[in-house]
Amino acid sequence: MTRTILVTGASAGIGRATALKFLGAGWNVGMIARRAEPLNEIAAAHPGALAFPCDVADATAVDDAFATAARRFGRIDALFNNAGISRPAGLIDEIPLADWTDTVAINLNGMFFCARAAFRHMRAQSPQGGRIINNGSISAHAPRPGSVAYTTTKHAITGLTKTLSLDGRPFDIACGQIDIGNAMTDLAAKMAKGVPQADGQIRVEAMMDAEEVASAVLHMAMLPLSTNVQFMTIMATKMPFVGRG
């Protein structure tokens, strides 16, 4: 039987690369993102793809998308909970409150809504079970300067991952997290021009191909449900993460 994954944030960057990677591996792929045009472009070229233009911060729209995917494909085997945003850097007392609320709405509430919908279907379907892969970030371990909203949400995702991993055990629902550092996407292109460092300097950072992230997500998803990658860190080898700064 052909397996099915839902990928959020599938219109660009890591989400798009991952959707295409799974389609190439023969999976059905339900693609969720706010922009319909790029989703429809992929769906038109791949019979196994289904576009769900919706905002992950809208719980009703998320529930509708998952229900439609389950009806169309018969079951939901995996979720790549990937959609996220990042706002301009700033100190906590200087950033607009809207930047905080928008980041929480997408990066935390949206990932909760999608995980909730996936868990519901995986628990109810027969045979029971599935896998949820949350996109954490290197920021789930260490912040960049001025990233209070983004870093706070990514630390919260680690708690979501651990709790779902525990609560999913009776239902054969595995949950893991991939923490990504410096994948080359439109969102991260500015890093190639220089990024603020902890010592106050601006330096160019090493980058990696987003295709490598997609391959890592596919590896996690292909494992039997008796095996789980709880946390994976994938990063540009020479990015400044493990050193002092």
mmCIF file of C-alpha atoms in Angstrom:
data_model
loop_
_atom_site.group_PDB
_atom_site.id
_atom_site.type_symbol
_atom_site.label_atom_id
_atom_site.label_comp_id
_atom_site.label_asym_id
_atom_site.label_seq_id
_atom_site.Cartn_x
_atom_site.Cartn_y
_atom_site.Cartn_z
ATOM 1 C CA MET A 1 0.000 0.000 0.000
ATOM 2 C CA THR A 2 1.259 3.480 -0.873
ATOM 3 C CA ARG A 3 2.053 5.472 2.246
ATOM 4 C CA THR A 4 0.822 9.010 2.864
ATOM 5 C CA ILE A 5 2.513 12.012 4.462
ATOM 6 C CA LEU A 6 1.261 15.538 5.078
ATOM 7 C CA VAL A 7 3.883 18.271 4.795
ATOM 8 C CA THR A 8 3.215 21.754 6.163
ATOM 9 C CA GLY A 9 4.970 24.801 4.778
ATOM 10 C CA ALA A 10 5.197 22.867 1.522
ATOM 11 C CA SER A 11 5.140 25.838 -0.857
ATOM 12 C CA ALA A 12 8.843 26.696 -0.532
ATOM 13 C CA GLY A 13 12.166 25.896 1.092
ATOM 14 C CA ILE A 14 12.557 22.785 3.218
ATOM 15 C CA GLY A 15 8.860 21.937 2.984
ATOM 16 C CA ARG A 16 8.835 21.996 -0.809
ATOM 17 C CA ALA A 17 12.074 19.998 -1.026
ATOM 18 C CA THR A 18 10.642 17.420 1.364
ATOM 19 C CA ALA A 19 7.329 17.135 -0.489
ATOM 20 C CA LEU A 20 9.180 16.511 -3.748
ATOM 21 C CA LYS A 21 11.518 14.013 -2.077
ATOM 22 C CA PHE A 22 8.606 11.921 -0.790
ATOM 23 C CA LEU A 23 6.790 12.107 -4.118
ATOM 24 C CA GLY A 24 9.951 10.835 -5.786
ATOM 25 C CA ALA A 25 10.004 7.946 -3.297
ATOM 26 C CA GLY A 26 6.461 6.954 -4.258
ATOM 27 C CA TRP A 27 4.512 8.395 -1.323
ATOM 28 C CA ASN A 28 1.200 10.226 -1.474
ATOM 29 C CA VAL A 29 1.823 13.774 -0.261
ATOM 30 C CA GLY A 30 -0.731 16.208 1.126
ATOM 31 C CA MET A 31 0.780 19.698 0.957
ATOM 32 C CA ILE A 32 -0.302 22.432 3.353
ATOM 33 C CA ALA A 33 0.686 26.091 2.991
ATOM 34 C CA ARG A 34 -0.947 29.502 2.723
ATOM 35 C CA ARG A 35 0.048 30.088 -0.925
ATOM 36 C CA ALA A 36 -2.064 28.036 -3.302
ATOM 37 C CA GLU A 37 -0.175 28.627 -6.552
ATOM 38 C CA PRO A 38 3.069 26.760 -5.752
ATOM 39 C CA LEU A 39 1.102 23.882 -4.213
ATOM 40 C CA ASN A 40 -1.100 23.568 -7.268
ATOM 41 C CA GLU A 41 1.991 23.631 -9.481
ATOM 42 C CA ILE A 42 3.410 20.575 -7.696
ATOM 43 C CA ALA A 43 0.049 18.806 -7.595
ATOM 44 C CA ALA A 44 -0.434 19.287 -11.346
ATOM 45 C CA ALA A 45 2.866 17.522 -12.043
ATOM 46 C CA HIS A 46 2.484 14.661 -9.547
ATOM 47 C CA PRO A 47 -0.616 12.408 -9.369
ATOM 48 C CA GLY A 48 0.196 11.489 -5.757
ATOM 49 C CA ALA A 49 0.157 15.105 -4.561
ATOM 50 C CA LEU A 50 -2.820 16.948 -3.100
ATOM 51 C CA ALA A 51 -2.819 20.695 -2.350
ATOM 52 C CA PHE A 52 -4.392 22.113 0.803
ATOM 53 C CA PRO A 53 -4.053 25.906 0.760
ATOM 54 C CA CYS A 54 -4.680 26.914 4.374
ATOM 55 C CA ASP A 55 -3.158 28.711 7.334
ATOM 56 C CA VAL A 56 -1.845 26.320 9.987
ATOM 57 C CA ALA A 57 -2.853 28.903 12.602
ATOM 58 C CA ASP A 58 -6.495 28.210 11.674
ATOM 59 C CA ALA A 59 -7.441 25.081 13.626
ATOM 60 C CA THR A 60 -10.655 24.499 11.675
ATOM 61 C CA ALA A 61 -8.878 24.719 8.318
ATOM 62 C CA VAL A 62 -6.202 22.312 9.567
ATOM 63 C CA ASP A 63 -8.810 19.788 10.721
ATOM 64 C CA ASP A 64 -10.584 20.018 7.361
ATOM 65 C CA ALA A 65 -7.328 19.453 5.450
ATOM 66 C CA PHE A 66 -6.420 16.358 7.457
ATOM 67 C CA ALA A 67 -9.930 14.939 7.169
ATOM 68 C CA THR A 68 -9.900 15.428 3.391
ATOM 69 C CA ALA A 69 -6.458 13.812 3.102
ATOM 70 C CA ALA A 70 -7.584 10.823 5.156
ATOM 71 C CA ARG A 71 -10.645 10.369 2.925
ATOM 72 C CA ARG A 72 -8.662 10.764 -0.293
ATOM 73 C CA PHE A 73 -5.700 8.555 0.596
ATOM 74 C CA GLY A 74 -7.312 6.158 3.071
ATOM 75 C CA ARG A 75 -4.950 6.864 5.972
ATOM 76 C CA ILE A 76 -2.244 9.224 7.239
ATOM 77 C CA ASP A 77 1.099 7.533 7.876
ATOM 78 C CA ALA A 78 3.240 10.560 8.648
ATOM 79 C CA LEU A 79 3.280 14.302 9.267
ATOM 80 C CA PHE A 80 6.244 16.579 8.649
ATOM 81 C CA ASN A 81 5.251 19.451 10.949
ATOM 82 C CA ASN A 82 7.404 22.046 9.246
ATOM 83 C CA ALA A 83 5.601 25.378 8.749
ATOM 84 C CA GLY A 84 7.239 28.287 10.547
ATOM 85 C CA ILE A 85 8.091 31.971 10.338
ATOM 86 C CA SER A 86 10.885 34.216 11.555
ATOM 87 C CA ARG A 87 10.556 37.945 12.170
ATOM 88 C CA PRO A 88 13.335 40.596 12.169
ATOM 89 C CA ALA A 89 15.766 40.395 15.085
ATOM 90 C CA GLY A 90 15.285 42.681 18.053
ATOM 91 C CA LEU A 91 15.467 42.960 21.823
ATOM 92 C CA ILE A 92 12.441 41.827 23.801
ATOM 93 C CA ASP A 93 11.423 45.377 24.745
ATOM 94 C CA GLU A 94 11.785 46.645 21.165
ATOM 95 C CA ILE A 95 10.129 44.043 18.939
ATOM 96 C CA PRO A 96 6.508 44.745 17.927
ATOM 97 C CA LEU A 97 4.025 42.671 19.913
ATOM 98 C CA ALA A 98 2.576 41.547 16.582
ATOM 99 C CA ASP A 99 5.895 39.823 15.802
ATOM 100 C CA TRP A 100 5.541 37.804 19.015
ATOM 101 C CA THR A 101 1.889 36.872 18.470
ATOM 102 C CA ASP A 102 2.411 36.023 14.780
ATOM 103 C CA THR A 103 5.399 33.795 15.587
ATOM 104 C CA VAL A 104 3.547 31.970 18.359
ATOM 105 C CA ALA A 105 0.477 31.575 16.126
ATOM 106 C CA ILE A 106 2.437 29.786 13.380
ATOM 107 C CA ASN A 107 5.430 28.186 15.080
ATOM 108 C CA LEU A 108 3.661 26.929 18.194
ATOM 109 C CA ASN A 109 -0.121 27.003 17.802
ATOM 110 C CA GLY A 110 0.075 25.898 14.168
ATOM 111 C CA MET A 111 2.362 22.976 14.950
ATOM 112 C CA PHE A 112 0.104 21.988 17.850
ATOM 113 C CA PHE A 113 -3.002 22.091 15.623
ATOM 114 C CA CYS A 114 -1.340 19.940 12.948
ATOM 115 C CA ALA A 115 0.078 17.437 15.453
ATOM 116 C CA ARG A 116 -3.338 17.242 17.112
ATOM 117 C CA ALA A 117 -5.079 16.488 13.810
ATOM 118 C CA ALA A 118 -2.460 13.909 12.820
ATOM 119 C CA PHE A 119 -2.584 12.201 16.224
ATOM 120 C CA ARG A 120 -6.392 11.999 16.030
ATOM 121 C CA HIS A 121 -6.356 10.244 12.650
ATOM 122 C CA MET A 122 -3.413 7.984 13.461
ATOM 123 C CA ARG A 123 -5.090 6.864 16.662
ATOM 124 C CA ALA A 124 -8.438 6.153 14.962
ATOM 125 C CA GLN A 125 -7.268 4.467 11.745
ATOM 126 C CA SER A 126 -6.756 0.753 11.221
ATOM 127 C CA PRO A 127 -4.083 -0.412 11.467
ATOM 128 C CA GLN A 128 -3.438 2.122 14.178
ATOM 129 C CA GLY A 129 -0.347 4.334 14.282
ATOM 130 C CA GLY A 130 1.886 6.679 12.344
ATOM 131 C CA ARG A 131 4.790 9.083 12.738
ATOM 132 C CA ILE A 132 4.964 12.807 13.511
ATOM 133 C CA ILE A 133 8.226 14.601 12.670
ATOM 134 C CA ASN A 134 8.461 18.104 14.121
ATOM 135 C CA ASN A 135 10.802 20.706 12.657
ATOM 136 C CA GLY A 136 12.637 22.084 15.660
ATOM 137 C CA SER A 137 15.732 24.133 14.846
ATOM 138 C CA ILE A 138 19.237 24.700 16.092
ATOM 139 C CA SER A 139 17.380 27.445 17.992
ATOM 140 C CA ALA A 140 15.753 24.678 20.043
ATOM 141 C CA HIS A 141 19.225 24.338 21.603
ATOM 142 C CA ALA A 142 20.892 27.739 21.330
ATOM 143 C CA PRO A 143 19.533 31.171 20.335
ATOM 144 C CA ARG A 144 20.801 33.703 17.893
ATOM 145 C CA PRO A 145 21.015 37.287 19.141
ATOM 146 C CA GLY A 146 17.660 39.043 19.084
ATOM 147 C CA SER A 147 15.586 35.914 18.395
ATOM 148 C CA VAL A 148 13.421 35.793 21.522
ATOM 149 C CA ALA A 149 10.128 34.923 19.789
ATOM 150 C CA TYR A 150 11.522 32.339 17.378
ATOM 151 C CA THR A 151 13.774 30.671 19.956
ATOM 152 C CA THR A 152 11.015 30.496 22.570
ATOM 153 C CA THR A 153 8.682 28.710 20.161
ATOM 154 C CA LYS A 154 11.357 26.267 19.065
ATOM 155 C CA HIS A 155 12.182 25.347 22.666
ATOM 156 C CA ALA A 156 8.450 24.719 23.126
ATOM 157 C CA ILE A 157 8.430 22.342 20.157
ATOM 158 C CA THR A 158 10.931 20.140 21.985
ATOM 159 C CA GLY A 159 8.396 19.791 24.795
ATOM 160 C CA LEU A 160 5.688 18.975 22.265
ATOM 161 C CA THR A 161 7.897 16.306 20.688
ATOM 162 C CA LYS A 162 8.742 14.634 23.989
ATOM 163 C CA THR A 163 5.142 14.598 25.187
ATOM 164 C CA LEU A 164 3.754 13.206 21.914
ATOM 165 C CA SER A 165 6.495 10.589 21.861
ATOM 166 C CA LEU A 166 5.333 9.426 25.297
ATOM 167 C CA ASP A 167 1.575 9.768 24.783
ATOM 168 C CA GLY A 168 1.710 8.086 21.370
ATOM 169 C CA ARG A 169 3.210 4.819 22.613
ATOM 170 C CA PRO A 170 -0.083 3.002 23.341
ATOM 171 C CA PHE A 171 -1.277 3.804 19.800
ATOM 172 C CA ASP A 172 1.930 3.060 17.831
ATOM 173 C CA ILE A 173 2.383 6.786 17.122
ATOM 174 C CA ALA A 174 6.073 7.699 17.030
ATOM 175 C CA CYS A 175 7.187 11.320 17.317
ATOM 176 C CA GLY A 176 10.641 12.702 16.594
ATOM 177 C CA GLN A 177 12.241 16.055 15.923
ATOM 178 C CA ILE A 178 14.707 17.275 13.327
ATOM 179 C CA ASP A 179 16.757 20.313 14.337
ATOM 180 C CA ILE A 180 18.060 22.083 11.258
ATOM 181 C CA GLY A 181 20.955 24.497 10.983
ATOM 182 C CA ASN A 182 21.664 26.700 7.954
ATOM 183 C CA ALA A 183 19.781 24.998 5.141
ATOM 184 C CA MET A 184 19.914 27.104 1.979
ATOM 185 C CA THR A 185 16.412 28.443 1.354
ATOM 186 C CA ASP A 186 15.009 31.828 0.346
ATOM 187 C CA LEU A 187 14.347 32.485 4.046
ATOM 188 C CA ALA A 188 17.962 31.747 4.991
ATOM 189 C CA ALA A 189 19.654 33.393 1.994
ATOM 190 C CA LYS A 190 20.601 36.419 4.115
ATOM 191 C CA MET A 191 23.026 34.220 6.063
ATOM 192 C CA ALA A 192 25.247 34.058 3.005
ATOM 193 C CA LYS A 193 25.696 37.829 3.353
ATOM 194 C CA GLY A 194 26.547 37.821 7.047
ATOM 195 C CA VAL A 195 24.766 37.074 10.317
ATOM 196 C CA PRO A 196 25.107 38.708 13.771
ATOM 197 C CA GLN A 197 27.174 36.568 16.132
ATOM 198 C CA ALA A 198 27.126 36.294 19.926
ATOM 199 C CA ASP A 199 30.317 38.409 20.144
ATOM 200 C CA GLY A 200 28.669 41.243 18.213
ATOM 201 C CA GLN A 201 30.445 40.634 14.919
ATOM 202 C CA ILE A 202 28.750 40.047 11.560
ATOM 203 C CA ARG A 203 30.066 36.979 9.765
ATOM 204 C CA VAL A 204 29.134 34.868 6.759
ATOM 205 C CA GLU A 205 28.105 31.346 7.784
ATOM 206 C CA ALA A 206 28.439 27.998 6.041
ATOM 207 C CA MET A 207 25.263 26.675 4.420
ATOM 208 C CA MET A 208 23.987 23.274 3.271
ATOM 209 C CA ASP A 209 21.572 22.160 0.569
ATOM 210 C CA ALA A 210 17.927 21.841 1.690
ATOM 211 C CA GLU A 211 17.849 18.582 -0.276
ATOM 212 C CA GLU A 212 19.944 17.013 2.490
ATOM 213 C CA VAL A 213 17.286 17.885 5.041
ATOM 214 C CA ALA A 214 14.596 16.314 2.866
ATOM 215 C CA SER A 215 16.649 13.118 2.651
ATOM 216 C CA ALA A 216 16.997 13.050 6.438
ATOM 217 C CA VAL A 217 13.250 13.464 6.930
ATOM 218 C CA LEU A 218 12.603 10.635 4.458
ATOM 219 C CA HIS A 219 15.003 8.407 6.402
ATOM 220 C CA MET A 220 13.153 9.132 9.650
ATOM 221 C CA ALA A 221 9.785 8.439 8.027
ATOM 222 C CA MET A 222 10.890 5.151 6.422
ATOM 223 C CA LEU A 223 11.798 3.525 9.737
ATOM 224 C CA PRO A 224 9.428 0.900 11.150
ATOM 225 C CA LEU A 225 7.240 2.243 13.964
ATOM 226 C CA SER A 226 9.195 0.052 16.380
ATOM 227 C CA THR A 227 12.168 2.398 15.777
ATOM 228 C CA ASN A 228 12.294 6.154 16.278
ATOM 229 C CA VAL A 229 14.816 8.926 15.723
ATOM 230 C CA GLN A 230 13.890 10.964 18.789
ATOM 231 C CA PHE A 231 16.101 13.929 17.913
ATOM 232 C CA MET A 232 18.273 14.520 14.879
ATOM 233 C CA THR A 233 20.501 17.554 14.384
ATOM 234 C CA ILE A 234 21.397 18.207 10.749
ATOM 235 C CA MET A 235 23.523 21.241 10.021
ATOM 236 C CA ALA A 236 26.075 22.807 7.771
ATOM 237 C CA THR A 237 29.292 21.185 8.973
ATOM 238 C CA LYS A 238 31.179 24.440 9.549
ATOM 239 C CA MET A 239 28.391 26.601 10.971
ATOM 240 C CA PRO A 240 29.160 28.183 14.376
ATOM 241 C CA PHE A 241 27.013 26.059 16.657
ATOM 242 C CA VAL A 242 29.202 23.772 18.739
ATOM 243 C CA GLY A 243 32.014 26.267 19.283
ATOM 244 C CA ARG A 244 32.221 29.199 21.674
ATOM 245 C CA GLY A 245 31.179 32.581 20.312
#
